[in-house]
Coordinates of C-alpha atoms and ligand atoms in Angstrom, one line a residue:
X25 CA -78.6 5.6 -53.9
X26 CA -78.1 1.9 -54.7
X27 CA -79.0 -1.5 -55.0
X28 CA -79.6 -3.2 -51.8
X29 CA -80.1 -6.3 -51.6
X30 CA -81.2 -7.7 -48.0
X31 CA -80.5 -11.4 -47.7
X32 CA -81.6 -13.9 -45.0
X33 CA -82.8 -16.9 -43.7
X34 CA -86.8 -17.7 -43.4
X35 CA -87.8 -16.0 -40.5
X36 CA -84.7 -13.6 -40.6
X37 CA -87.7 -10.2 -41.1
X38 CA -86.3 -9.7 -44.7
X39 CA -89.6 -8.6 -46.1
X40 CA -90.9 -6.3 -42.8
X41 CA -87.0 -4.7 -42.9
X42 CA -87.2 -4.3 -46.4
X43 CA -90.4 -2.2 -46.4
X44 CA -89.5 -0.2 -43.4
X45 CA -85.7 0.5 -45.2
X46 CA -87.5 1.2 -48.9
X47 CA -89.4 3.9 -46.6
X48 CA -86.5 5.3 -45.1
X49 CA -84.5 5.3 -48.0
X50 CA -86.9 6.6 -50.6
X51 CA -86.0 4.0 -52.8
X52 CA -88.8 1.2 -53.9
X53 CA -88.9 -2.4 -52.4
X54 CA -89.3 -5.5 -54.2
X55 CA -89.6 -9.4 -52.5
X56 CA -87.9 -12.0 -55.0
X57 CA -90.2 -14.3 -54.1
X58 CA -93.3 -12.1 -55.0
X59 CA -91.8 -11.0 -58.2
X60 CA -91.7 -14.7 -59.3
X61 CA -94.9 -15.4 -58.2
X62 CA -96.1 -12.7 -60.1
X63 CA -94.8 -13.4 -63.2
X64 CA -95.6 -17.1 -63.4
X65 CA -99.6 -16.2 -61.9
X66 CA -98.3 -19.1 -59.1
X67 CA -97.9 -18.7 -55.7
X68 CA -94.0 -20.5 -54.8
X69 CA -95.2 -23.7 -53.3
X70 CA -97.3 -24.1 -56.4
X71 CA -94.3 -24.1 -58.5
X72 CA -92.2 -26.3 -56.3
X73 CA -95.2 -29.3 -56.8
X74 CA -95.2 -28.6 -60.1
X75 CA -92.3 -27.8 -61.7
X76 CA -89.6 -29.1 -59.2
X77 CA -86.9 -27.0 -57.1
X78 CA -84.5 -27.1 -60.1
X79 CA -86.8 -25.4 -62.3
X80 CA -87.8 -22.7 -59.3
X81 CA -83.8 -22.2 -59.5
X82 CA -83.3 -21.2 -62.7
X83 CA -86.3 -19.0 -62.7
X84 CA -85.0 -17.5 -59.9
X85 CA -81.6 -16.5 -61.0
X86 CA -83.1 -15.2 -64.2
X87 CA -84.9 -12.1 -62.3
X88 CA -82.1 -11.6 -59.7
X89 CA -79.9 -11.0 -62.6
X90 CA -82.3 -9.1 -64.0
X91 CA -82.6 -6.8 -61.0
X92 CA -78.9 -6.4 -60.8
X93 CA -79.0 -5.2 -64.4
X94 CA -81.9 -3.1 -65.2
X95 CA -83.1 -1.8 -62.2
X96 CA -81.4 1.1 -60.6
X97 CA -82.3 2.2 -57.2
X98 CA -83.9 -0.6 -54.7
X99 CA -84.3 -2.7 -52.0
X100 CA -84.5 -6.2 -52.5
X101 CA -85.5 -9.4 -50.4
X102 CA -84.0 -12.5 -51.3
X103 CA -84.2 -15.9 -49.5
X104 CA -80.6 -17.9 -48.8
X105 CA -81.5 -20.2 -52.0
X106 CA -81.4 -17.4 -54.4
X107 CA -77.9 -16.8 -53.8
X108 CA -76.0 -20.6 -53.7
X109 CA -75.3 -20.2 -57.1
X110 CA -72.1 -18.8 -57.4
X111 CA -72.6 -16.6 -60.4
X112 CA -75.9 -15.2 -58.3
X113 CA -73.9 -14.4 -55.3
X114 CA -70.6 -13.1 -57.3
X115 CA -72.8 -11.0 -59.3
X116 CA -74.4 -9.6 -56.1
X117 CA -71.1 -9.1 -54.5
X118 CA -70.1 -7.0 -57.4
X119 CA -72.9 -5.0 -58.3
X120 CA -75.1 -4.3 -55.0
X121 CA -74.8 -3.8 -51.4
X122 CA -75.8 -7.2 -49.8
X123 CA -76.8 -7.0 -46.3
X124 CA -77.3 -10.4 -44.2
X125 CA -79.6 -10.4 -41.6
X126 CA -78.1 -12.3 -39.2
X127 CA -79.3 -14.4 -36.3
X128 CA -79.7 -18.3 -34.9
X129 CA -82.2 -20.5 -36.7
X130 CA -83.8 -21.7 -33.6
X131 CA -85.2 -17.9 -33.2
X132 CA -86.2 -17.6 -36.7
X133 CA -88.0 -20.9 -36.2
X134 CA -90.0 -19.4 -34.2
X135 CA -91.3 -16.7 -36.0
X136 CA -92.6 -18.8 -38.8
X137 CA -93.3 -22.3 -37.4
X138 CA -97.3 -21.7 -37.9
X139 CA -96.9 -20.5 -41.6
X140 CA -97.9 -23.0 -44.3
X141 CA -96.5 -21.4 -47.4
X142 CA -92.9 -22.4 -46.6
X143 CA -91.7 -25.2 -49.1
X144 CA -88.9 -25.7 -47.4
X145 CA -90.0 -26.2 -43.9
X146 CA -91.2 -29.2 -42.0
X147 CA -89.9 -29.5 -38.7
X148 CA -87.0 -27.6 -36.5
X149 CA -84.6 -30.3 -37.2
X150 CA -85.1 -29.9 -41.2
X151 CA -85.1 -25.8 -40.6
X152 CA -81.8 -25.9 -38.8
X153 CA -79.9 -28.4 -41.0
X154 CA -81.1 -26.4 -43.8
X155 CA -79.1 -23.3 -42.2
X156 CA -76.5 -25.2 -41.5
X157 CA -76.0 -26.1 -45.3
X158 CA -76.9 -22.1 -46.4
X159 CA -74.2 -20.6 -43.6
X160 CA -71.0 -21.0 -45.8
X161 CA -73.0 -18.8 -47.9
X162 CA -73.9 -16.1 -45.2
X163 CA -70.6 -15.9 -44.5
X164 CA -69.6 -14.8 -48.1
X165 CA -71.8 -11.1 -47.4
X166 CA -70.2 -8.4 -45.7
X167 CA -72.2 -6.4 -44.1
X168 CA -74.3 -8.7 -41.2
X169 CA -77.2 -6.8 -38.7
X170 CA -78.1 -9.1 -36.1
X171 CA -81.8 -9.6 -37.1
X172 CA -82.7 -10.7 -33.3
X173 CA -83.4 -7.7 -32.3
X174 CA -86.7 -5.2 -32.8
X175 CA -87.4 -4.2 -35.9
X176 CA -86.7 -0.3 -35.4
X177 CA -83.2 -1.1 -34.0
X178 CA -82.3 -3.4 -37.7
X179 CA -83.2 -0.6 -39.6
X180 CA -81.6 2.1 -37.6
X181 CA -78.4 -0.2 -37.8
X182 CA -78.9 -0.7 -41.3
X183 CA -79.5 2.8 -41.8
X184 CA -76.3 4.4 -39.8
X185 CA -74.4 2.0 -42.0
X186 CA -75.1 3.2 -45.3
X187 CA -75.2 6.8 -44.1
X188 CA -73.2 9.0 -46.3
X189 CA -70.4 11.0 -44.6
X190 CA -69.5 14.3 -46.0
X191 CA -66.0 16.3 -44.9
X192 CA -65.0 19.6 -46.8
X193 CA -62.2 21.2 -44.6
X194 CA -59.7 20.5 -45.6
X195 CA -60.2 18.2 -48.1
X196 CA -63.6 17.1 -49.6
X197 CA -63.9 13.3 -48.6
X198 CA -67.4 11.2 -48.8
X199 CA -67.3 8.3 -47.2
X200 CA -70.3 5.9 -47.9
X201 CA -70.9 2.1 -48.0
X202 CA -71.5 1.4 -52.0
X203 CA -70.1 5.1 -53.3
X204 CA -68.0 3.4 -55.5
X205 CA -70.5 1.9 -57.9
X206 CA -71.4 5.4 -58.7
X207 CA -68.0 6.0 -60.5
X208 CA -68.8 4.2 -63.4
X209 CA -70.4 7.0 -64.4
X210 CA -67.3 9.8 -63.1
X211 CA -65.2 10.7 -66.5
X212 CA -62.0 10.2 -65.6
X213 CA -59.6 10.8 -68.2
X214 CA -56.8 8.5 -66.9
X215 CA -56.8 5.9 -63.9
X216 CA -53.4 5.5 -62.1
X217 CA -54.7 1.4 -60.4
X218 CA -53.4 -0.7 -58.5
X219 CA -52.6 -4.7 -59.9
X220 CA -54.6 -6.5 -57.7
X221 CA -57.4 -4.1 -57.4
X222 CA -58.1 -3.6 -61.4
X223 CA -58.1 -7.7 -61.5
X224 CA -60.7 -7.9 -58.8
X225 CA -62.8 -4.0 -59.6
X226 CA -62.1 -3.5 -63.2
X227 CA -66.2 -3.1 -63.9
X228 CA -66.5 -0.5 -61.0
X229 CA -65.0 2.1 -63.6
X230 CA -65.3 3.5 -66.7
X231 CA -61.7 2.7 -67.7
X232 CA -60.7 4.2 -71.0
X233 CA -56.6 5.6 -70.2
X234 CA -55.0 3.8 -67.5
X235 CA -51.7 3.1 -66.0
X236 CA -51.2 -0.7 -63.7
X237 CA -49.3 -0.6 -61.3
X238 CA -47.9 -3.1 -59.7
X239 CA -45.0 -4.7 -56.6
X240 CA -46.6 -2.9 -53.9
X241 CA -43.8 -0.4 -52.1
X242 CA -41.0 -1.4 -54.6
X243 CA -43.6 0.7 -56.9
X244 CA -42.8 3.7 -55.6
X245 CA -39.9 5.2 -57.3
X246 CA -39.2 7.9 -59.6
X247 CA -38.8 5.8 -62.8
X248 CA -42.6 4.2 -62.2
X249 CA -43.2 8.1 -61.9
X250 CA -41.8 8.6 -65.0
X251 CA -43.5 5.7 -66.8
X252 CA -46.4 7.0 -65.7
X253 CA -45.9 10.4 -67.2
X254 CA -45.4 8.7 -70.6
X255 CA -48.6 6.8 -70.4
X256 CA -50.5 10.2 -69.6
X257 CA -48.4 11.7 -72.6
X258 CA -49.7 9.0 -74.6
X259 CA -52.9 8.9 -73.5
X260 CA -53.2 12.8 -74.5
X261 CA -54.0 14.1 -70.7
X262 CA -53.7 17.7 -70.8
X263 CA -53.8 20.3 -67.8
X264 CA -57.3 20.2 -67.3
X265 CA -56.9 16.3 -67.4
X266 CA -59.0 14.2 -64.7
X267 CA -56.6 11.3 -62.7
X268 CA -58.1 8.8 -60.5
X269 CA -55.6 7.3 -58.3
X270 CA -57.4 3.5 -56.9
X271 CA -55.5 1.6 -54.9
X272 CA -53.6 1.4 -51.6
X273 CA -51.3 3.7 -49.7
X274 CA -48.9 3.0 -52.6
X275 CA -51.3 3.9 -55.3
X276 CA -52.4 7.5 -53.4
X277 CA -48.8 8.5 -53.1
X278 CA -47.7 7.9 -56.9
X279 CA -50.9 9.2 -57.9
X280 CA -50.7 12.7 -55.9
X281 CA -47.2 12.9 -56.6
X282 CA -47.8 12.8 -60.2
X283 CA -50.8 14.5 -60.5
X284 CA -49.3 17.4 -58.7
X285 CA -46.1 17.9 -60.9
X286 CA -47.3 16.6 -64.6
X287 CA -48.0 19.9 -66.6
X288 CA -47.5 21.6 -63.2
X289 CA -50.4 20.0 -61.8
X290 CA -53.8 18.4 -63.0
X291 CA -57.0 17.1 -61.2
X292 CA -56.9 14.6 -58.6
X293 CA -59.3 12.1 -57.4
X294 CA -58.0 9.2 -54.6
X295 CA -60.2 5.9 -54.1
X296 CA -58.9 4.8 -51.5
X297 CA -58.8 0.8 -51.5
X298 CA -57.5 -0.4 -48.7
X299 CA -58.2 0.1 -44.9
X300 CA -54.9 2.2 -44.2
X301 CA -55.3 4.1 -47.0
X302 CA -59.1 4.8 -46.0
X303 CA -58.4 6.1 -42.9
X304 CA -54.5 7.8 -43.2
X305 CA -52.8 8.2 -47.1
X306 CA -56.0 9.5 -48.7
X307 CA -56.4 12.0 -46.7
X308 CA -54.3 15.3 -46.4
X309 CA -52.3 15.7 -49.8
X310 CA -49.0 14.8 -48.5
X311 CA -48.0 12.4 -51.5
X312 CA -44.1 10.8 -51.4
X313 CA -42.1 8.4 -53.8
X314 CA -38.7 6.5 -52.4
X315 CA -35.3 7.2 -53.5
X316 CA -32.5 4.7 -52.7
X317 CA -31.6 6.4 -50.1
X318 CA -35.1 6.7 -48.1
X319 CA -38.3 6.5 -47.8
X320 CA -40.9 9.3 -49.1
X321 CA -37.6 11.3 -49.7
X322 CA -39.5 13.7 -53.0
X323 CA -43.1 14.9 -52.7
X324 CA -45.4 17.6 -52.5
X325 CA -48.4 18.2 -50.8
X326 CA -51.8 18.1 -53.0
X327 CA -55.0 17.6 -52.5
X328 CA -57.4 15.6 -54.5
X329 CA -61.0 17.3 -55.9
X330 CA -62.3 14.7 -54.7
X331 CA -61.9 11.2 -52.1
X332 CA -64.0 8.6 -52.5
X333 CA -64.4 6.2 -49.3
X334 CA -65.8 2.9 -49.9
X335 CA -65.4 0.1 -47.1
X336 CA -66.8 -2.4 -49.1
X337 CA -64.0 -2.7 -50.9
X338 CA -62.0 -3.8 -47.6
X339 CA -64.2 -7.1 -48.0
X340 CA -61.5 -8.3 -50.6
X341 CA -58.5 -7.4 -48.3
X342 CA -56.2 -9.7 -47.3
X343 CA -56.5 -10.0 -43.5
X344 CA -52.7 -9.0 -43.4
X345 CA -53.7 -5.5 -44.8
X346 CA -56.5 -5.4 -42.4
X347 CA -54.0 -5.2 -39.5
X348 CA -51.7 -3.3 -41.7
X349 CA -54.6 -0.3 -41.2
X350 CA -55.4 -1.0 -37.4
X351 CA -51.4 -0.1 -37.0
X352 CA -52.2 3.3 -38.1
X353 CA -55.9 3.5 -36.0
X354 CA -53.4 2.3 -33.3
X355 CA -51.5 5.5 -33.4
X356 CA -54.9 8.0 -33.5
X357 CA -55.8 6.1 -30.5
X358 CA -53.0 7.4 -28.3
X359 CA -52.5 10.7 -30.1
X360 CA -55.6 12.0 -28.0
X361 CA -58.6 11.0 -26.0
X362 CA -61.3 10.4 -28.9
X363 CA -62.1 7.3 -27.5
X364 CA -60.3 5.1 -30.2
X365 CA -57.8 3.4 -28.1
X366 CA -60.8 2.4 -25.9
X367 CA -63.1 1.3 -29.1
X368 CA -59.8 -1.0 -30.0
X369 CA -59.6 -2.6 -26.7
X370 CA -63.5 -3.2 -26.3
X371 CA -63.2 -5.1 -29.7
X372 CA -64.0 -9.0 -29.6
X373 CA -62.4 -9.4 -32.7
X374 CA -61.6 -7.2 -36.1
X375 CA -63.8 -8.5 -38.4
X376 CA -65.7 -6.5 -41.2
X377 CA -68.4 -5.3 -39.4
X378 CA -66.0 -4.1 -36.9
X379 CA -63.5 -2.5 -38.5
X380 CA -66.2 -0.8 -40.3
X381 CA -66.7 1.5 -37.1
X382 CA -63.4 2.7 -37.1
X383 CA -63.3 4.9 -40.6
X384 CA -65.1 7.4 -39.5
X385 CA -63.3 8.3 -36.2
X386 CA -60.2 8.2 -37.4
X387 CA -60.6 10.7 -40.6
X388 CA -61.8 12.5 -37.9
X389 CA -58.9 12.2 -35.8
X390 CA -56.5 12.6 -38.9
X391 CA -58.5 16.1 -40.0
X392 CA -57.8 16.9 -36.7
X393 CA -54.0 17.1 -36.6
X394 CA -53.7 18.5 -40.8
X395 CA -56.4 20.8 -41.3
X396 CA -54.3 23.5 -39.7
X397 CA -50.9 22.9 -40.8
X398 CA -51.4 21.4 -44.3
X399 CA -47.8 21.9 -45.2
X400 CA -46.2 20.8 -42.0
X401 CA -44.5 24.1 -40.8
X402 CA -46.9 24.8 -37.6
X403 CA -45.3 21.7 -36.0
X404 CA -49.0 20.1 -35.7
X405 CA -49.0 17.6 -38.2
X406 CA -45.6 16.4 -37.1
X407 CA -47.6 14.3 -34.2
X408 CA -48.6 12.5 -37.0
X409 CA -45.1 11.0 -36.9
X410 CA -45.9 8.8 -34.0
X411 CA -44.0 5.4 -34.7
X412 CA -42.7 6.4 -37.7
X413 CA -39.5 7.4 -37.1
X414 CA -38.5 3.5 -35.9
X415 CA -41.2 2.5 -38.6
X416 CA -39.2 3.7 -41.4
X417 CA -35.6 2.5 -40.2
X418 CA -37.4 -1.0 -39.6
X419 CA -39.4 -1.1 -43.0
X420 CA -35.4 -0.4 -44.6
X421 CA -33.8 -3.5 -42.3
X422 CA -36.7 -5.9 -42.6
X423 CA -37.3 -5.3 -46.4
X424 CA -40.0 -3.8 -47.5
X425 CA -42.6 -6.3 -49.0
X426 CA -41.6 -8.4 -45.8
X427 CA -43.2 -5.8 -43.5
X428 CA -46.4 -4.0 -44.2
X429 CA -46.4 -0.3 -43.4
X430 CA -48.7 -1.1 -40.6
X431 CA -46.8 -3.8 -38.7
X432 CA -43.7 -1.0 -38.8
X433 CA -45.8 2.0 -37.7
X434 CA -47.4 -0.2 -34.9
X435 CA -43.6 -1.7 -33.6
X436 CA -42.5 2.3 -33.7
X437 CA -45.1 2.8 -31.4
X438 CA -44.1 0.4 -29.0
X439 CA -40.6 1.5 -29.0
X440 CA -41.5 4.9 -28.5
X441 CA -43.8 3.5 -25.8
X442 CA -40.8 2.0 -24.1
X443 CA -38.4 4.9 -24.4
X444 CA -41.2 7.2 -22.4
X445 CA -41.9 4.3 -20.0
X446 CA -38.3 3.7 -19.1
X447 CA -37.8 7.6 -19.2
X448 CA -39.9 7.5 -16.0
X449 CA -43.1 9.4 -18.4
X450 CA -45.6 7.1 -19.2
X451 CA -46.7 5.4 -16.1
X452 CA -46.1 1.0 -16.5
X453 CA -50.1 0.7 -16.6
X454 CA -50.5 2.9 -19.9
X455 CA -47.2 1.1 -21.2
X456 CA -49.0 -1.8 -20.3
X457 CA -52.2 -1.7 -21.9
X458 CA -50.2 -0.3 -25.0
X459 CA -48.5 -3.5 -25.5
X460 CA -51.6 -5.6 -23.9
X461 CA -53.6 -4.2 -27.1
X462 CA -50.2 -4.5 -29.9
X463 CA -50.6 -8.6 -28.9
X464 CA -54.0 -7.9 -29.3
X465 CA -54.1 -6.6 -32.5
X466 CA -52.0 -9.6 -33.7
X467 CA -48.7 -7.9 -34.2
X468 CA -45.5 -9.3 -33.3
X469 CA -42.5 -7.7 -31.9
X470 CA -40.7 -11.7 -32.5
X471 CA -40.8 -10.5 -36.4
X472 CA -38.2 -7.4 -35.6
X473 CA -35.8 -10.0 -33.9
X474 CA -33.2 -9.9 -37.2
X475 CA -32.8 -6.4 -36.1
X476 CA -30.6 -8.0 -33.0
X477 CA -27.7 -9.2 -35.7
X478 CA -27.1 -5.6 -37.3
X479 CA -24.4 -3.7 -35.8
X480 CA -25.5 -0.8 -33.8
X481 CA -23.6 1.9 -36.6
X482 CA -25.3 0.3 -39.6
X483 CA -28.9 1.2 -37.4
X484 CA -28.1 4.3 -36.8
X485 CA -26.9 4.6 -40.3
X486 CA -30.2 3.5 -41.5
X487 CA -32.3 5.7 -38.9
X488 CA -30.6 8.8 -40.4
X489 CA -31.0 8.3 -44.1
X490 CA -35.0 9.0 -42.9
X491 CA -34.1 12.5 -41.5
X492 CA -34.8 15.6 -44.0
X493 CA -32.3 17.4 -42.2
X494 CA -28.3 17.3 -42.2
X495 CA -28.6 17.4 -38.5
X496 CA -27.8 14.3 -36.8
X497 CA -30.2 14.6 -34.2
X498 CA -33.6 13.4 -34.2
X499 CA -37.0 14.8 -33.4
X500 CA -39.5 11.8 -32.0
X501 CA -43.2 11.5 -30.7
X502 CA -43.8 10.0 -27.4
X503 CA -46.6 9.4 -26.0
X504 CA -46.9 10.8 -22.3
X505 CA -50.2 8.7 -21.7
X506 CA -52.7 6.9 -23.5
X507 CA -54.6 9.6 -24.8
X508 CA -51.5 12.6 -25.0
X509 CA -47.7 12.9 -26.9
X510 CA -45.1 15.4 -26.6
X511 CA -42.3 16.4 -29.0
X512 CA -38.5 15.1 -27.8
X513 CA -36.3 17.8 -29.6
X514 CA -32.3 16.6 -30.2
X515 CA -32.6 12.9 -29.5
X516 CA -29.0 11.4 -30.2
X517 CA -29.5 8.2 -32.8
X518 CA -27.6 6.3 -30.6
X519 CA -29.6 6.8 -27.8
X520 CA -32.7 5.5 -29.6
X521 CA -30.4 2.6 -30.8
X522 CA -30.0 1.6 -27.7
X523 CA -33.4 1.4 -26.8
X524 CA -34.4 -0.4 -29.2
X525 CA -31.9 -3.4 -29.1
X526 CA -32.8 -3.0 -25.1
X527 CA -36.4 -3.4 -26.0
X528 CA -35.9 -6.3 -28.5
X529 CA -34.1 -8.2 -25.6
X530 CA -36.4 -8.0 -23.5
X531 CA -39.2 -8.5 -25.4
X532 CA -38.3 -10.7 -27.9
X533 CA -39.6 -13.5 -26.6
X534 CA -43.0 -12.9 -25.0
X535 CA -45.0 -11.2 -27.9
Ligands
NAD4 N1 -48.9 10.1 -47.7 C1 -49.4 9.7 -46.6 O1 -50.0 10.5 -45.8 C2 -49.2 8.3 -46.1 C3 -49.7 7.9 -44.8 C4 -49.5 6.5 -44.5 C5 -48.9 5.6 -45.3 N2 -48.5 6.1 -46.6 C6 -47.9 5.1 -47.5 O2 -48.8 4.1 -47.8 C7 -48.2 3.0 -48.2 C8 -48.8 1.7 -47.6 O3 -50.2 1.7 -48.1 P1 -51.0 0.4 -48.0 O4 -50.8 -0.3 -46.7 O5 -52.4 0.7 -48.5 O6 -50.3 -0.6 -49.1 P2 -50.4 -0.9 -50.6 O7 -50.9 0.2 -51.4 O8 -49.2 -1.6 -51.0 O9 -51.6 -2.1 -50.6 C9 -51.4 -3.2 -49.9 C10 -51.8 -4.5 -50.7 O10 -53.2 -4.6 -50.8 C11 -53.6 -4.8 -52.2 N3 -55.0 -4.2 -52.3 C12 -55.3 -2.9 -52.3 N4 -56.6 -2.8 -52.2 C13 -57.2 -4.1 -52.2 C14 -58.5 -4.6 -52.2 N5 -59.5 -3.8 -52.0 N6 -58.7 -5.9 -52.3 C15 -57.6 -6.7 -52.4 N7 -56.3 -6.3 -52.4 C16 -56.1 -5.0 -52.3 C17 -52.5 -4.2 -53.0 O11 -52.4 -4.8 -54.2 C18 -51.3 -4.5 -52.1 O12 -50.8 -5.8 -52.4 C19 -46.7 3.1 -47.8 O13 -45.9 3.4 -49.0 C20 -46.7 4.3 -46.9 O14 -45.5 5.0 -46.9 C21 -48.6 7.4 -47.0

């Protein structure tokens, strides 16, 4: 399991949830408070009068850090003081899973007005200011339950969130709030990482051989590949060899690609890092580096042993990347009716917790459209291609690094959108709630505008260098309604040209 620890203001139920979780969970249950009091023979307001709250502080930190260390397997209470230190709440963000029990102070006033043990509580006024100081802190913890609510509905909540998700067809995937603290003890032989992620995770593995990688897209060439296949020369990595790929899309492409072709092939493990590769690249062995000419022009198709799915490392993702990943949950919500598209447009905002709701559907969505044509020949997977057709040619004329994949998958969509829509297919309302939820979502078509001072022959130019084929005609996915897509067979590059300088006129302006 893991190390919980289940943080809150007075009042916020820490101790009753943390009992009825420790049962649930099988794991034990400790109160910080208690274990202090324990130690020093003193109840907490004793050692406030006499010692001070500096002193109560220090003694504190001591046996949270002490928790997070030694201990293995718990569930911990801990009051809002424990964790304004920032080495107590770093260390906490690192090496357990905090959960905040959320909720307003005047509600958790109530709760505790009558009880006399509080040190820190004399009247509402002093309870709420005191929040008010703690709530920059709150905000710091990922994973928030709204503590307002009956007990039995926390802990279900709490529960369903760090349920562990198991696929095996066609790829073995777990997906589970925390799972990554248990590859520390995974023997990897080499670790292909991504930059930013090793500065930020480095402790989460046991990192003996490793190759960083870093520049995002730009990465993704054949001489990185190469590099790479020095480094696991070096390194000694033979066919049996263990490679963990962390990272990004970028990250599980290199890594498949050359996990699947050095010494013909060695074991593959993906951690997924970021939300789009969470919930698209990680899953269904289709790897691809860039060429000059294109985009994902030389791959194979591979599966990893093994993908690890942790969200909590989305908690250290620029927002950016977080709307990078909803461009792909974009596309599985009008690929079919799974109820995605509506989760998307019932959503107040995208923040952690929300976003949170949406791995699960969509690796269900993706499994959906590979697990029966895992090499692309049936002409299922190929769905998959919704928006990236337009994507691609975009992500070329833009520059990469000024686009994230996301923000190019999710303008493809709307182009195709517009070609069905103006093709007399998709009826103006679906059209219009596509686009109502693309503003939404915070993407903007205004960043494609450039596009407008290409000539139309260096577009199409660009949209064929894509194509896998000599034929000059193209193959796209439009949708027919919010929910359904069809396959258009010999589309001319031109024509699609012209749609899309159409569509930049005209919407250039308003989103
Ligand atoms: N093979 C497939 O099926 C498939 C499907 C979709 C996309 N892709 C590919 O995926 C790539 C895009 O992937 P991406 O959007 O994940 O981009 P990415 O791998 O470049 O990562 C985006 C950024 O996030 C940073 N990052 C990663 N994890 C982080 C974390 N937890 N905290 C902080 N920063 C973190 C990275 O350093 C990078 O700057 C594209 O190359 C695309 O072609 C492949």
């Amino acid at each position: 399991m893991a190390k919980i620890i289940l943080c809150g203001f007075m009042g916020s139920g820490k101790t009753t949830i943390g009992r009825e979780l420790s049962k649930n969970l099988k794991i034990p249950f400790f109160d910080l408070d208690s274990e202090i009091e324990k130690r020093f023979g003193k109840d907490i307001d004793k050692i406030f009068q006499d010692n001070g709250e500096n002193l109560f502080r220090k003694i504190e930190k001591d046996v949270l850090l002490e928790f997070l260390e030694k201990k293995k397997d718990f569930v911990l209470a801990v009051g809002g003081g424990a964790i304004i230190d920032t080495e107590s709440l770093n260390r906490v963000l690192k090496n357990s899973i905090p959960v905040l029990l959320d909720g307003r102070p005047e509600v958790f006033y109530e709760r505790i007005k009558g009880d006399r043990k509080r040190p820190l509580l004399h009247s509402l006024h002093d309870f709420v200011l005191l929040f008010e100081q703690r709530k920059h802190i709150y905000m710091k913890i990922p994973l928030k339950i709204n503590a307002e609510r009956p007990l039995h509905n926390i802990v279900s909540d709490i529960m369903w969130i760090l349920k562990r998700r198991e696929f095996h067809n066609p790829q073995k995937i777990i997906l589970q709030v925390g799972i990554s603290f248990s590859l520390v003890n995974k023997e990897f032989d080499f670790l292909i990482i991504d930059e930013n992620v090793y500065k930020i995770y480095k402790e989460r593995f046991k990192i003996k051989n490793k190759y960083i990688v870093s520049g995002g897209e730009r990465a993704k060439n054949l001489d990185e590949v190469s590099d790479i296949y020095e480094a696991l020369l070096n390194s000694g990595v033979e066919k049996d060899g263990k490679v963990a790929g962390v990272g990004g899309g970028v990250i599980s492409d290199i890594s498949g690609f050359v996990s699947s072709t050095y010494m013909r092939g060695v074991n593959l493990y993906l951690v997924p890092t970021t939300f789009l590769s969470q919930v698209d690249s990680s899953i269904g062995g289709k790897n691809g580096v860039n060429l000059s000419s294109g985009k994902n022009l030389v791959g194979t198709f591979y599966l990893p042993g093994y993908t690890y799915i942790d969200p909590l490392f989305l908690w250290t993702l620029p927002g950016r990347e977080i709307i990078s990943g909803l461009g792909e949950v974009f596309k599985y919500g009008i690929l079919s009716e799974n109820g995605i598209f509506e989760m998307l447009e019932r959503a107040y905002k995208f923040d952690f917790m929300t976003i949170l709701k949406f791995i699960y559907p969509a690796i269900l969505e993706k499994i959906k459209w590979i697990k029966n044509d895992m090499f692309d020949r049936k002409g299922e997977r190929v769905f998959l291609n919704l928006g990236h057709t337009v994507g691609h040619m975009v992500e070329r004329i833009i520059g990469f690094g000024n686009l994230t994949h996301g923000e190019a998958v999710a303008f493809g969509i709307l182009v195709s959108a517009y070609i069905s829509n103006r093709s007399k297919i998709l009826k103006d309302s679906d059209f219009e709630r596509i686009m109502f939820l693309y503003k939404k979502l915070d993407f903007h078509v205004k960043k494609f505008a450039p596009i407008l001072n290409f000539k139309e022959d260096d577009l199409i130019k660009t949209l064929l260098l894509d194509k896998k084929t000599n034929s000059r005609k193209l193959t796209l996915v439009l949708p027919k309604r919010i929910g359904e897509v069809f396959l258009k067979r010999d589309f001319q590059p031109e024509l699609l040209t012209k749609f899309l300088l159409e569509f930049l006129r005209d919407f250039k302006e308003e989103i």
